[in-house]
XYZ file of C-alpha atoms in Angstrom:
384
model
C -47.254 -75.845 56.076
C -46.903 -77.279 52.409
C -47.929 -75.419 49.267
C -48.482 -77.328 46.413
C -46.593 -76.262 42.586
C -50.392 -76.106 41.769
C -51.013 -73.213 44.105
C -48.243 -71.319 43.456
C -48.763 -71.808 39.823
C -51.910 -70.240 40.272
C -50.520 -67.165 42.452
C -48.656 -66.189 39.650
C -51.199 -66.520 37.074
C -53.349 -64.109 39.139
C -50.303 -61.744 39.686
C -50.093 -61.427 35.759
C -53.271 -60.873 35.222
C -53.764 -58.222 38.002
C -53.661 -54.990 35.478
C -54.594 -52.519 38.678
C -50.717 -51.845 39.832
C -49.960 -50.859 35.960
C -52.868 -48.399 36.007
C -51.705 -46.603 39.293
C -48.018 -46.130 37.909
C -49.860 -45.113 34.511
C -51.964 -42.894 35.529
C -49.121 -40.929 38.384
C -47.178 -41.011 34.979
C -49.995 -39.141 33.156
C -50.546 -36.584 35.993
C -47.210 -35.948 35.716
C -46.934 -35.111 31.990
C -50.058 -33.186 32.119
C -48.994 -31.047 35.364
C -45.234 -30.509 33.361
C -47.023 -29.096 30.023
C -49.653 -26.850 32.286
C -46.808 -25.736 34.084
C -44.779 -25.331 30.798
C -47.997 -23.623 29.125
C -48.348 -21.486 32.150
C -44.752 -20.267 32.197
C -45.126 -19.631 28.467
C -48.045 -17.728 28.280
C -46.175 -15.869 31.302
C -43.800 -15.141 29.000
C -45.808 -14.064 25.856
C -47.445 -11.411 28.628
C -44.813 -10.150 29.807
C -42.791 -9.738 26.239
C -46.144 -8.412 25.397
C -46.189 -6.127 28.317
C -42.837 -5.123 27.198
C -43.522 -4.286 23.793
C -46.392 -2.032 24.804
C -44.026 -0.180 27.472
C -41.509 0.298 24.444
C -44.238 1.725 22.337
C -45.481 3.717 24.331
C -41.728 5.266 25.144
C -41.282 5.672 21.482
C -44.489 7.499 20.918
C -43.949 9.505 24.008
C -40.423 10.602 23.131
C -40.775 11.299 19.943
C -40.209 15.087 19.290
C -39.881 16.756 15.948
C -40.197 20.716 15.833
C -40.925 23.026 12.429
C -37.510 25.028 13.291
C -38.152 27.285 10.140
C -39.709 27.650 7.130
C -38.362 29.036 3.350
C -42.009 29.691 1.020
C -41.785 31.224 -2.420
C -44.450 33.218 -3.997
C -45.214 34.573 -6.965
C -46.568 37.974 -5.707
C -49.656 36.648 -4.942
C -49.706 32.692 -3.845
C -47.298 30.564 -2.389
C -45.884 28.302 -4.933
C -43.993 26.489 -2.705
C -42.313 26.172 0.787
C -39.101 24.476 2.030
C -40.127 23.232 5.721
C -36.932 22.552 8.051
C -37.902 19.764 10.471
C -35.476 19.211 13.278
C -35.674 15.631 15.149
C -34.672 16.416 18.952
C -35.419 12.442 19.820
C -32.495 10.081 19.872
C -34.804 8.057 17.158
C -35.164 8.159 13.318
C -38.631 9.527 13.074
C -40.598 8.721 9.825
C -43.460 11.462 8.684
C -46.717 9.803 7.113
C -48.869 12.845 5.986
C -48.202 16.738 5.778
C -50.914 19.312 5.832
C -50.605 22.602 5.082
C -54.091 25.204 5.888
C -56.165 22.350 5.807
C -54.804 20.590 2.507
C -52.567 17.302 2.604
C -49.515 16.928 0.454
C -50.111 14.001 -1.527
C -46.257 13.949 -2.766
C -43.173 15.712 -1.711
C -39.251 15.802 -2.127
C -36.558 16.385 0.690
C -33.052 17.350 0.399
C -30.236 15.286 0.816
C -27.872 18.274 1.158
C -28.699 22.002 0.230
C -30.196 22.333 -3.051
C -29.592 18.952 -3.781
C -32.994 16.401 -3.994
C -32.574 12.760 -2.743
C -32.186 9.975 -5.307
C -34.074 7.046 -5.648
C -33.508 4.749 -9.023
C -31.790 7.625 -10.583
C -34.882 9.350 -10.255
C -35.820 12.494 -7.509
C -37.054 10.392 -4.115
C -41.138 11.371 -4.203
C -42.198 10.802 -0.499
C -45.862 9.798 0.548
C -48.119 7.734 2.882
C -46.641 4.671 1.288
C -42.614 5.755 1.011
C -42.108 8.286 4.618
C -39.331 10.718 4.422
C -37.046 9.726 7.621
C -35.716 12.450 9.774
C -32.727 11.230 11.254
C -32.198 11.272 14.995
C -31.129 14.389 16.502
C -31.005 16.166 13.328
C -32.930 17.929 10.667
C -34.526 17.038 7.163
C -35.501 20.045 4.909
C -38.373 19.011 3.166
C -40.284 20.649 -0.758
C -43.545 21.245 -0.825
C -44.614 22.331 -4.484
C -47.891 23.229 -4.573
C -48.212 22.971 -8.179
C -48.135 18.891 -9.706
C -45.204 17.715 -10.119
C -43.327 16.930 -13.423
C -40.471 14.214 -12.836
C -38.090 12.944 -16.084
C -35.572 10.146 -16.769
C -34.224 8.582 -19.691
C -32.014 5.620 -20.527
C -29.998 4.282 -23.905
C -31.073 1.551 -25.812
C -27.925 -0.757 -26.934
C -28.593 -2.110 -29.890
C -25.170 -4.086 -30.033
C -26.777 -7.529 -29.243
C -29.808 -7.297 -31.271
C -27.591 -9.212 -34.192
C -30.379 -10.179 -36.860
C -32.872 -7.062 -37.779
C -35.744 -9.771 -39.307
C -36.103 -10.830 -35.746
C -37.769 -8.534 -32.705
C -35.433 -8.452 -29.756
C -36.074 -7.571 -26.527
C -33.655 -5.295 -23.803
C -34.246 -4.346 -19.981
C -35.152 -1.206 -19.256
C -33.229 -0.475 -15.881
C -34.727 3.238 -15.489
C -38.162 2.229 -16.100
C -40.329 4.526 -14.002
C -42.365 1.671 -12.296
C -39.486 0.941 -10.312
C -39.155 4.170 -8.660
C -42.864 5.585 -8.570
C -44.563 2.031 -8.642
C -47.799 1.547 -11.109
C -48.158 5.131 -12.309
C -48.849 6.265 -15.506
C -46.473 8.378 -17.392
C -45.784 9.282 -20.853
C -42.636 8.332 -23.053
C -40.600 9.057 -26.283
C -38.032 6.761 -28.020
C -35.797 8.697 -30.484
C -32.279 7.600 -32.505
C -29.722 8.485 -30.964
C -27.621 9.030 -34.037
C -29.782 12.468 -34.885
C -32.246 12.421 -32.051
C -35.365 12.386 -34.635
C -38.111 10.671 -32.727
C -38.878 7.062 -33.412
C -42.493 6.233 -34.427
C -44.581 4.757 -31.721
C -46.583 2.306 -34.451
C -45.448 -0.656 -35.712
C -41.997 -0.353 -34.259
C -41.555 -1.255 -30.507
C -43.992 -2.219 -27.791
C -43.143 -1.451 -24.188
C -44.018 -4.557 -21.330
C -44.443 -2.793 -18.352
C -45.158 -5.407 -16.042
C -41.310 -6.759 -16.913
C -40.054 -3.332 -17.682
C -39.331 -4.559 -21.003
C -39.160 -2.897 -25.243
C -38.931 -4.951 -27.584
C -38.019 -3.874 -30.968
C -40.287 -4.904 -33.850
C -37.720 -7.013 -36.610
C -38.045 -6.797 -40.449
C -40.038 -9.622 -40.017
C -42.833 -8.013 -38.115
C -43.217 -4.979 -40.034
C -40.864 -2.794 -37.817
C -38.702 -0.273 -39.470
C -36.226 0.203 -36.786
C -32.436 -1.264 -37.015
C -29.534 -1.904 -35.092
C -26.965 0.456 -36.835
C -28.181 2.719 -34.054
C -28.515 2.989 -30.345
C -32.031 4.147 -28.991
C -32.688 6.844 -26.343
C -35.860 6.347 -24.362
C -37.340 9.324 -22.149
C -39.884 9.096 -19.661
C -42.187 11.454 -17.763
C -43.960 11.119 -14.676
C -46.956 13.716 -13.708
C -48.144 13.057 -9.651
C -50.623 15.640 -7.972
C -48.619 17.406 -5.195
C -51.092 18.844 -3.108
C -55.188 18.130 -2.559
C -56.196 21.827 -2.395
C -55.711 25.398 -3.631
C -52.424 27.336 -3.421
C -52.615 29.719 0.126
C -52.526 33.353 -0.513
C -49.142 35.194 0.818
C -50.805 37.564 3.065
C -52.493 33.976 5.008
C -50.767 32.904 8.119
C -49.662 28.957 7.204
C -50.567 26.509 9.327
C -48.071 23.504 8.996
C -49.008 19.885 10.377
C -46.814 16.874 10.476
C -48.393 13.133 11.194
C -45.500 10.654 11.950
C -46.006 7.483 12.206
C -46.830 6.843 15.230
C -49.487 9.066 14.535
C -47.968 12.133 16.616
C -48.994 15.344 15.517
C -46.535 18.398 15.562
C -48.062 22.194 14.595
C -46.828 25.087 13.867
C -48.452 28.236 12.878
C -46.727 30.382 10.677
C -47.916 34.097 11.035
C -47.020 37.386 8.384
C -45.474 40.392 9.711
C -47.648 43.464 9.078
C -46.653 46.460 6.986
C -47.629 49.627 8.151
C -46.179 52.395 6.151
C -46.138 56.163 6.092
C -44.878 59.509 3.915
C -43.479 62.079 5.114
C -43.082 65.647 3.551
C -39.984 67.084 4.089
C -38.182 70.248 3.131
C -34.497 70.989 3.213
C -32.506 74.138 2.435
C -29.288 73.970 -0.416
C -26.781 76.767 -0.221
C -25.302 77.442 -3.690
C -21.566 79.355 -4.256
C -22.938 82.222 -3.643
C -24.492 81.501 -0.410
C -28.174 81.702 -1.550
C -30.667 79.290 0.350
C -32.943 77.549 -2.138
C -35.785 75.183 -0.625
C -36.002 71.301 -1.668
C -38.547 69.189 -1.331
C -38.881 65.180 -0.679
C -40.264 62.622 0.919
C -39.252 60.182 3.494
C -41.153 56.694 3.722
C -40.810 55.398 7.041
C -42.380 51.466 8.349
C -40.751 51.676 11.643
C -44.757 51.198 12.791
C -44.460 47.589 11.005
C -45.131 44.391 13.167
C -44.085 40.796 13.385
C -46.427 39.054 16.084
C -44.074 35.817 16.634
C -40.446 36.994 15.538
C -39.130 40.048 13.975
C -38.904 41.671 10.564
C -35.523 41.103 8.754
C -36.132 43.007 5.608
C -38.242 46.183 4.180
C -38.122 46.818 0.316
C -39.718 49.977 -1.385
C -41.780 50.327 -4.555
C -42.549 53.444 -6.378
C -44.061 54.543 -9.189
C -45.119 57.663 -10.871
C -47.061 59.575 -13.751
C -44.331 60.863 -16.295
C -47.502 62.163 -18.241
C -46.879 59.314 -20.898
C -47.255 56.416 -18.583
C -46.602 55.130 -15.724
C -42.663 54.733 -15.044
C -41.311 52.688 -12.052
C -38.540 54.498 -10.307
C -38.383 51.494 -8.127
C -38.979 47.641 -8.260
C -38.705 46.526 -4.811
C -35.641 47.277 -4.755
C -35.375 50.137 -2.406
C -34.189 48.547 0.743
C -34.715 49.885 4.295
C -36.851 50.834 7.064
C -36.688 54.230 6.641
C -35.474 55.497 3.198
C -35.641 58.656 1.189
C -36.573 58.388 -2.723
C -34.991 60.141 -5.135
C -36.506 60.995 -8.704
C -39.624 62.280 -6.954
C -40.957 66.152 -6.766
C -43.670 66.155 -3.801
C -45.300 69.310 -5.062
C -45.321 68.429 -9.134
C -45.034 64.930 -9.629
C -48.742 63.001 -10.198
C -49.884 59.646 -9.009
C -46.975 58.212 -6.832
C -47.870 55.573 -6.046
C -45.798 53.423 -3.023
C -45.724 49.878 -1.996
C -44.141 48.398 0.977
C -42.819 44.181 1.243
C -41.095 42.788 4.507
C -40.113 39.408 5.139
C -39.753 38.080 8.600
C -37.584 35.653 10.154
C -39.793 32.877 9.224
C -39.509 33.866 5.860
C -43.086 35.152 5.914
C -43.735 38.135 3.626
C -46.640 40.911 3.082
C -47.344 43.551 0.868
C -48.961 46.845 1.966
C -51.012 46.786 -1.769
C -52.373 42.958 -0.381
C -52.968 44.238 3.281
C -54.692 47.645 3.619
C -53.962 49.467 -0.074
C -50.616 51.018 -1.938
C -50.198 54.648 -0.699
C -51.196 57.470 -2.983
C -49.668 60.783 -3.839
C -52.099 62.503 -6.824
């Protein structure tokens, strides 16, 4: 058989124009790439899900393990209120805990301190740290955090020099940093300040002779130039102070129990309720017989106060103390301040049968550190 160069010619022609082989590898190539990124999608969201899924477990562990326990509590009254209460918070989780919000009988502490060792405050910009929503006290993992509530606002000072050593031609103002500026330790807050000499401490006039930036916790020093007064033959001491509202209610009364909440952030709550031990207190007449030298029995009188009848409902009592007073006929005179210690004691100073008006107060403190007064409870006893 003979094919003509015409024929073939035109075979191959037709061969390069036939498109439909190209589209079959083009589109097995496409099906391809798409099934790879579905797959790789697929696998990814897979992943997301479970990391997700993960997260959520962890959570959940950390909110479910988290444990802090009100182990005691230190409050300090003034007879009648509680001015203010040291709460030890132990952390029994193997996790730093962080405490959002305290409330105390139904009022929220708005700002608080902690201790970074016993009677010491923890530092923040040379400042006292003042916790909050926005700046949580952490208790550390598997150990305690003593934390100050004040009831009453609190008052919070600093003060930095001024060197005027650089401040080299007194026509011009000049500016200095003000590294203790209160902004940086309390944020935007207002506060008040004072700049005196600190050659003889006399206080600088606020008019006319410095300006404060507070936005770049900045004084600058009005020159000659600019009607300022002020030179640089002296350094300058600057004092600030800071007022913040402590708590957002009234004071509890001492004879109250206290009811102590702590919100963490992970919005656990822990309670504890905090209950007073009651005094119960009573007088007892007593008579004993004194022999003198010569052997002649002469009867004395006196009392013995006894609060063995006293109760503490969730611990025990750790301490009574006795007052007493008593008509001299010229006013009253205290033959004891609270100062009389003991569950069962015996006055002295007192005549049962002559003496007018005793009257006889009774304070215990519990393990808590809870305390009540007979006088706040059920009434002072009366002798008359």
């Amino acid at each position: 058989m003979h094919f003509s160069s015409e024929m073939a010619g035109n075979d191959m022609s037709t061969f390069l124009r036939n498109d439909r082989g190209v589209t079959v590898v083009f589109g097995t190539l496409l099906l391809i790439l798409i099934t790879i990124i579905a797959a790789t999608s697929v696998a990814y969201m897979i992943s997301t899900t479970q990391k997700q899924a993960m997260d959520l477990e962890s959570h959940k562990a950390s909110v479910e393990n988290e444990d802090l326990k009100i182990v005691s509590i230190d409050p300090v009254g003034d007879g009648s209120n509680w001015e203010s209460i040291d709460l030890k918070v132990l952390n029994l989780n193997t996790a730093d805990s962080y405490i959002s919000a305290i409330n105390v009988n139904g009022g929220y502490f708005l700002h608080y301190k902690a201790y970074e060792s016993e009677g010491v405050f923890d530092v923040y910009r040379d400042y006292p740290a003042v916790y909050s929503a926005n700046h949580k006290v952490v208790v550390p993992a598997t150990r305690s955090k003593t934390i100050h509530l004040n009831f009453s606002d609190m008052v919070l000072e600093g003060s930095e020099t001024i060197d005027t050593s650089s401040w080299t031609n007194n026509s011009l103002d000049h500016s200095y940093t003000l590294d203790k500026h209160p902004w940086y330790a309390f944020g935007e807050v207002a506060y008040d300040y004072h700049v005196n000499y600190s050659s003889n401490g006399t206080e600088c006039l606020k008019t006319g002779n410095f300006s404060i930036d507070d936005e770049n916790r900045e004084i600058t020093l009005f020159g000659s130039g600019s009607g300022g007064n002020l030179t640089n033959n002296t350094d300058y001491d600057i004092f600030y102070k800071v007022y913040l509202t402590s708590y957002a209610g009234s004071s509890p009364s001492e004879s109250d129990p206290i009811k102590v909440e702590i919100i963490t952030s992970y919005i656990n709550v822990f309670k504890e309720l905090f209950t007073p031990p009651m005094p119960v207190a009573e007088v007892q007449f007593k008579v004993e017989y004194l022999q003198n030298a010569n052997g002649t029995q002469t009867p004395n009188s006196y009392l013995i106060l006894d609060a063995s009848d006293s109760q503490d409902v969730d611990g025990f009592i750790t301490s009574y103390k006795w007052a007493v007073w008593k008509d001299s006929g010229n006013g009253t005179v205290t033959l004891y301040d609270y100062d009389l210690s003991g569950m069962v004691v015996r006055p002295i100073g007192i005549d049962p049968y002559n003496d007018k008006n005793v009257t006889i107060d009774l304070e215990i403190t519990d393990d808590d550190g809870m305390t009540s007064r007979l006088g706040q409870v059920s009434g002072n006893l009366t002798i008359l």
